[in-house]
Short mmCIF file of C-alpha atoms in Angstrom, two decimals:
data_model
loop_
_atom_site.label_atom_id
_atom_site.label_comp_id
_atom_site.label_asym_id
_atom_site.label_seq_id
_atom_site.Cartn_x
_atom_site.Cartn_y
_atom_site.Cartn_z
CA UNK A 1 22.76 -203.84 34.99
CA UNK A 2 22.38 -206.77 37.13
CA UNK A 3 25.03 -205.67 39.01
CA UNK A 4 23.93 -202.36 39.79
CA UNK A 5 20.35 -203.82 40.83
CA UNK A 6 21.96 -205.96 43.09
CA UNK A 7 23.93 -203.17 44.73
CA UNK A 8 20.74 -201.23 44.89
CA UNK A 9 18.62 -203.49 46.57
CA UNK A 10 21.48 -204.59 49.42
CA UNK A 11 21.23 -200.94 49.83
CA UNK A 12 18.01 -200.75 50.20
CA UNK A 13 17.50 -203.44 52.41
CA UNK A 14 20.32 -202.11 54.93
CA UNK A 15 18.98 -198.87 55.11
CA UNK A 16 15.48 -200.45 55.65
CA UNK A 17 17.26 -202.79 58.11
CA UNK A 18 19.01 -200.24 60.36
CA UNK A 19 16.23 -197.62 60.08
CA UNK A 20 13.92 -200.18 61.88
CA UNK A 21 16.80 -201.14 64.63
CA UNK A 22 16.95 -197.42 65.56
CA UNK A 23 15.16 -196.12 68.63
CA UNK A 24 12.07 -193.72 68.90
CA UNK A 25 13.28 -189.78 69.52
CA UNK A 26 13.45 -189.13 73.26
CA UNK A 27 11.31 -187.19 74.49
CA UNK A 28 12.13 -184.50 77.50
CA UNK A 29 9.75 -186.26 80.75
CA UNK A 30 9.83 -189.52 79.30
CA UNK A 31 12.34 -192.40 80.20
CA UNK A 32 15.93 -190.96 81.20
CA UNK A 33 15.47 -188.04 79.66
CA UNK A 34 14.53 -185.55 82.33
CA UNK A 35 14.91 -182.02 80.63
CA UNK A 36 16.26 -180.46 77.09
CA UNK A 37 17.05 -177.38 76.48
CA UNK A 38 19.56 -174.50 75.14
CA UNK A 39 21.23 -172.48 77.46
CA UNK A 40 21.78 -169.71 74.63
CA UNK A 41 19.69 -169.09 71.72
CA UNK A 42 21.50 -170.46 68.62
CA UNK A 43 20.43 -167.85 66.70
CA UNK A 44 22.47 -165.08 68.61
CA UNK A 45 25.32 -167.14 70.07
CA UNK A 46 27.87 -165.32 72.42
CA UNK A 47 30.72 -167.02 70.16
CA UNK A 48 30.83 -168.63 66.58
CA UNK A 49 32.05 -171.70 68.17
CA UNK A 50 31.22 -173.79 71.32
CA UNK A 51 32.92 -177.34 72.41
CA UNK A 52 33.78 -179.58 75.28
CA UNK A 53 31.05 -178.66 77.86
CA UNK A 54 30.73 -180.15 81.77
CA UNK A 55 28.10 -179.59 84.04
CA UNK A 56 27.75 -179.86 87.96
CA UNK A 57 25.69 -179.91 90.80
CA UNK A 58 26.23 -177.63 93.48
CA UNK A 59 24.21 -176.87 96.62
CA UNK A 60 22.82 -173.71 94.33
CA UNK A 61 21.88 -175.98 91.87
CA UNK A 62 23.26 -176.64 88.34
CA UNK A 63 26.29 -174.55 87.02
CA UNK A 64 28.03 -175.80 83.27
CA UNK A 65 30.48 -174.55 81.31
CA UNK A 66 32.29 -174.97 78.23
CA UNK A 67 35.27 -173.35 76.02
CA UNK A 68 34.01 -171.09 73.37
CA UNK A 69 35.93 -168.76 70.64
CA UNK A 70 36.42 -168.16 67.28
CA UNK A 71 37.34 -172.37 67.11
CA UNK A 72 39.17 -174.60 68.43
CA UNK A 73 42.73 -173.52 69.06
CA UNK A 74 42.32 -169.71 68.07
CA UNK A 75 43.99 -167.62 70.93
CA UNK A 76 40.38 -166.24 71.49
CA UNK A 77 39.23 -169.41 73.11
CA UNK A 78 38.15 -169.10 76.70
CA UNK A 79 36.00 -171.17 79.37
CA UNK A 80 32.53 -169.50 79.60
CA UNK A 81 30.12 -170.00 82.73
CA UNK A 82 26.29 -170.25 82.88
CA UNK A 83 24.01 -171.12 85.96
CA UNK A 84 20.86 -172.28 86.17
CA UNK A 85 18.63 -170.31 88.37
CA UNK A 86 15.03 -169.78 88.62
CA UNK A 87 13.85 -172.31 86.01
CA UNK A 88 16.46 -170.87 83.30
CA UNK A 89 20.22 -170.80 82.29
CA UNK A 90 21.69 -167.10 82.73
CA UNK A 91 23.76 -165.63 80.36
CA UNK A 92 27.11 -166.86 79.45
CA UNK A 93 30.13 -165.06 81.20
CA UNK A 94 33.60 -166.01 80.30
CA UNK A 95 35.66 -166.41 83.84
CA UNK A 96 38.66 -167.32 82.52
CA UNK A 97 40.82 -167.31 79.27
CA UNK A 98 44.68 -167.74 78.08
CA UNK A 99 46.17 -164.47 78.60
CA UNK A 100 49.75 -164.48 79.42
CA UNK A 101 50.78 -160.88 78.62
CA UNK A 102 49.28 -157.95 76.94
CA UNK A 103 51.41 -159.45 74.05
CA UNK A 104 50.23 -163.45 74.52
CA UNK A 105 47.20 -165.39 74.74
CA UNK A 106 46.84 -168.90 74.02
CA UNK A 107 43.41 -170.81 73.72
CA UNK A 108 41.94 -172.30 76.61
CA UNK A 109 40.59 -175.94 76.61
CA UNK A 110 38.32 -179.13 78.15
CA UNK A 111 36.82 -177.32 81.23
CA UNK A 112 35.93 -179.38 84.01
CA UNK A 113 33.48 -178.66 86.65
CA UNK A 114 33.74 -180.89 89.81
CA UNK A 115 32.19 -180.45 93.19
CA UNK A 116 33.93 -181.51 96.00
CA UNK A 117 31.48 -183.29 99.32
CA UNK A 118 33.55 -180.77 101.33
CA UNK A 119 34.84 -177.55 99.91
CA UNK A 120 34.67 -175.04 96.78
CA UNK A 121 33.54 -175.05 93.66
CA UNK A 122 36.68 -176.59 91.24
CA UNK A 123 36.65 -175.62 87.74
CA UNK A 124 39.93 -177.23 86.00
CA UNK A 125 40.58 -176.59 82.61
CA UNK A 126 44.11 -176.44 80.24
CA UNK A 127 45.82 -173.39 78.69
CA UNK A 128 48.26 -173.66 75.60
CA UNK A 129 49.18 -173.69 72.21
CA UNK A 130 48.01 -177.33 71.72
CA UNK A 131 47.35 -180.34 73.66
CA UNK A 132 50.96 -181.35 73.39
CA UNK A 133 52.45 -178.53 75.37
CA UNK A 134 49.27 -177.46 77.68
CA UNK A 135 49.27 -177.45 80.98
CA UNK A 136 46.57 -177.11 83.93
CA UNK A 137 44.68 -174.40 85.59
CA UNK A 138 42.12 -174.27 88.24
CA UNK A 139 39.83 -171.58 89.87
CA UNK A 140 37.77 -172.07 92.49
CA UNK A 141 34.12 -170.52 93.52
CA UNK A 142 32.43 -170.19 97.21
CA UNK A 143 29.18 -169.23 95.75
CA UNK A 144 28.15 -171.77 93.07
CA UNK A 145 29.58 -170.32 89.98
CA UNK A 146 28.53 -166.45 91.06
CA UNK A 147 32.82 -165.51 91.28
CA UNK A 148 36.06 -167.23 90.96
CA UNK A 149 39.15 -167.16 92.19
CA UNK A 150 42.39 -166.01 90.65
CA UNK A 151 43.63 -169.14 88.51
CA UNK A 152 46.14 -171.05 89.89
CA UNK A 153 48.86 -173.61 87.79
CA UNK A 154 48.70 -176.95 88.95
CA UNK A 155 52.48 -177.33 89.15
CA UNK A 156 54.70 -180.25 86.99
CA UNK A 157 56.08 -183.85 88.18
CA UNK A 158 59.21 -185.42 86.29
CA UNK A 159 56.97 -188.36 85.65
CA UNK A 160 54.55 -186.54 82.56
CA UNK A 161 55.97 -182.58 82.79
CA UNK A 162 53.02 -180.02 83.50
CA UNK A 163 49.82 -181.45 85.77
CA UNK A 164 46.51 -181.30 83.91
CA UNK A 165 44.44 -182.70 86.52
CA UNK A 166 41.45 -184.36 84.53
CA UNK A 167 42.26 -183.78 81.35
CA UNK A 168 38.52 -183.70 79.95
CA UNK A 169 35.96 -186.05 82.17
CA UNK A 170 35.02 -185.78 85.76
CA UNK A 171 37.61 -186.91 88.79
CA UNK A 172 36.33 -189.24 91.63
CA UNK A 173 36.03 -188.43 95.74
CA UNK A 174 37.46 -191.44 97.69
CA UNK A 175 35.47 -192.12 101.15
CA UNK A 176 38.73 -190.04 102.96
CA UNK A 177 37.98 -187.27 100.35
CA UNK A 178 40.96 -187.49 98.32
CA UNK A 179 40.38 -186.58 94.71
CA UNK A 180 41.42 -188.97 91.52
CA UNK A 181 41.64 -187.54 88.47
CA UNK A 182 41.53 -189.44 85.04
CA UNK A 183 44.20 -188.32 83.03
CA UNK A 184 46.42 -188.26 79.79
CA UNK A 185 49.05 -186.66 77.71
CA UNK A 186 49.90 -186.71 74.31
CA UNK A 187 53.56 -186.81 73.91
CA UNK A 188 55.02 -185.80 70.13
CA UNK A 189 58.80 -187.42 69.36
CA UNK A 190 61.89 -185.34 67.04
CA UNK A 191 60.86 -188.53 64.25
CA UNK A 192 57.28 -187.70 64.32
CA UNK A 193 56.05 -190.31 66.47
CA UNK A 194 54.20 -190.24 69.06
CA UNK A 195 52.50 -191.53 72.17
CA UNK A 196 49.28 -191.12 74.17
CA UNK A 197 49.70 -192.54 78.10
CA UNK A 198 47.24 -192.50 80.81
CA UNK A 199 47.57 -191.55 84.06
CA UNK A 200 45.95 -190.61 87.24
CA UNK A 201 46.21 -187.43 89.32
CA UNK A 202 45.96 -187.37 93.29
CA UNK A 203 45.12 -184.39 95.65
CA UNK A 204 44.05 -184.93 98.99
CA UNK A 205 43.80 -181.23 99.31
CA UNK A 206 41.76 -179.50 96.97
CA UNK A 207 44.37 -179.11 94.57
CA UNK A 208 47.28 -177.87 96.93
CA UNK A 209 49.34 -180.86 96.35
CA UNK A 210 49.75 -183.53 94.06
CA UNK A 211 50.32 -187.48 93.26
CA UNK A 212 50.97 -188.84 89.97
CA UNK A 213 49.99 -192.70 89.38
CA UNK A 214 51.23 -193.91 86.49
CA UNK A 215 51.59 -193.26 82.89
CA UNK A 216 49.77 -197.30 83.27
CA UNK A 217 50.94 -197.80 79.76
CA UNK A 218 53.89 -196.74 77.33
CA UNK A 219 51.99 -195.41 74.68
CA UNK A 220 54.35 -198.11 72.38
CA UNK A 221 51.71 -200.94 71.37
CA UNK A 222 48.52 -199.18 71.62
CA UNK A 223 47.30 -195.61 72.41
CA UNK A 224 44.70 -193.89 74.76
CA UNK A 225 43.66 -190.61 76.06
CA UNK A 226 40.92 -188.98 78.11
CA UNK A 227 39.47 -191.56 80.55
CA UNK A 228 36.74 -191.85 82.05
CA UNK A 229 36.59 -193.85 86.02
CA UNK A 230 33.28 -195.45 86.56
CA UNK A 231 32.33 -196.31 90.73
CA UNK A 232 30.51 -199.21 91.95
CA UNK A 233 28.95 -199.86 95.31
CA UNK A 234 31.67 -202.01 96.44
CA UNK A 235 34.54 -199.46 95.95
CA UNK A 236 35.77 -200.87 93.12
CA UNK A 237 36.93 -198.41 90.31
CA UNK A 238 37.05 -199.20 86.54
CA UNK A 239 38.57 -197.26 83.40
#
């Protein structure tokens, strides 16, 4: 009995604790947060499930997508768009999905919406079976989000197999306006190992061409994915 008040009453006084450490409920016009709201009504959703979404300024103001299906992985999944115009979010179109053939479709996945100081729209994003054997995609819009362009693969280096370009959080524009992209793979072994490397990918060319820095680590003593790259005022860059 003892015991059990003790247990109890440490309880008690962590919740009590940690209850009074947590922060007051933002509030939309107060403090960082600017604005809050749904773009769709969750009561009549477009698709059962929504994940992964990235937003961007463009010179039309906001556009954000996200990859939306059945669930995660279902062949289904597909990257849908909405802009914001006119004080509201319109409704969600999907621009692109997995098809391969009239017989094939594999999920899409981890849209990202970049806008470049000089040039289109980019909207990267991955298609396959599972993060292990995707591979990249990117379509391109001249007027904010309205169309897109017919997707293009990002190609393959010996160095990680298929490009992904950034594999799930924003690249970076250099001052010459090349483009860094934070990026991983997930590599699965015949012994049912595996390893997850980071690397970087380079265009200097909206996506015509590519560079490959890295993996920076073997995957062997610890293991990472999905970066992030941070600027500072200086130039420097940090992971």
């Amino acid at each position: 009995m003892k015991v059990s008040l003790a247990v109890f009453l440490a309880l008690t006084l962590t919740i009590s604790i940690q209850a009074e450490e947590l922060p007051n409920v933002a509030v939309a016009g107060e403090g960082a947060l600017v604005s809050s709201r749904q773009i769709f009504d969750l009561a009549d959703k477009p698709t059962k499930e929504s994940h992964a979404s990235t937003i961007v300024e463009t010179p039309n103001g906001l556009v954000a997508a996200w990859f939306a299906g059945t669930r995660e992985r279902d062949p289904d999944v597909g990257i849908r768009v909405s802009r914001h115009e006119n004080g509201q979010w319109t409704d969600s179109v999907e621009v692109v999905s997995g098809v391969q053939s009239s017989m094939l479709r594999y999920p899409t996945w981890n849209p990202v919406l970049f806008q470049p100081s000089e040039g289109p729209l980019m909207l990267f994003y991955k298609v396959g079976p599972n993060p292990r054997e995707w591979w990249g995609m990117l379509t391109t819009s001249q007027d904010g989000g309205k169309t897109w362009s017919w997707p293009t693969k990002l190609g393959e280096a010996h160095t990680i197999g298929h490009l992904l370009g950034p594999v799930k959080n924003k690249p970076v524009e250099l001052a010459d306006g090349t483009i860094l992209c934070p990026s991983s793979t997930e590599i699965e072994y015949a012994d049912g190992s595996s390893h997850w490397r980071v690397h970087f990918e380079v265009t200097k060319d909206l996506g015509k061409t590519w560079e490959v820095i890295g993996p920076i680590q073997t995957g062997e003593t610890f293991h990472a994915i999905q970066p992030s790259i941070l600027t500072y005022p200086d130039d420097r860059l940090q992971i």
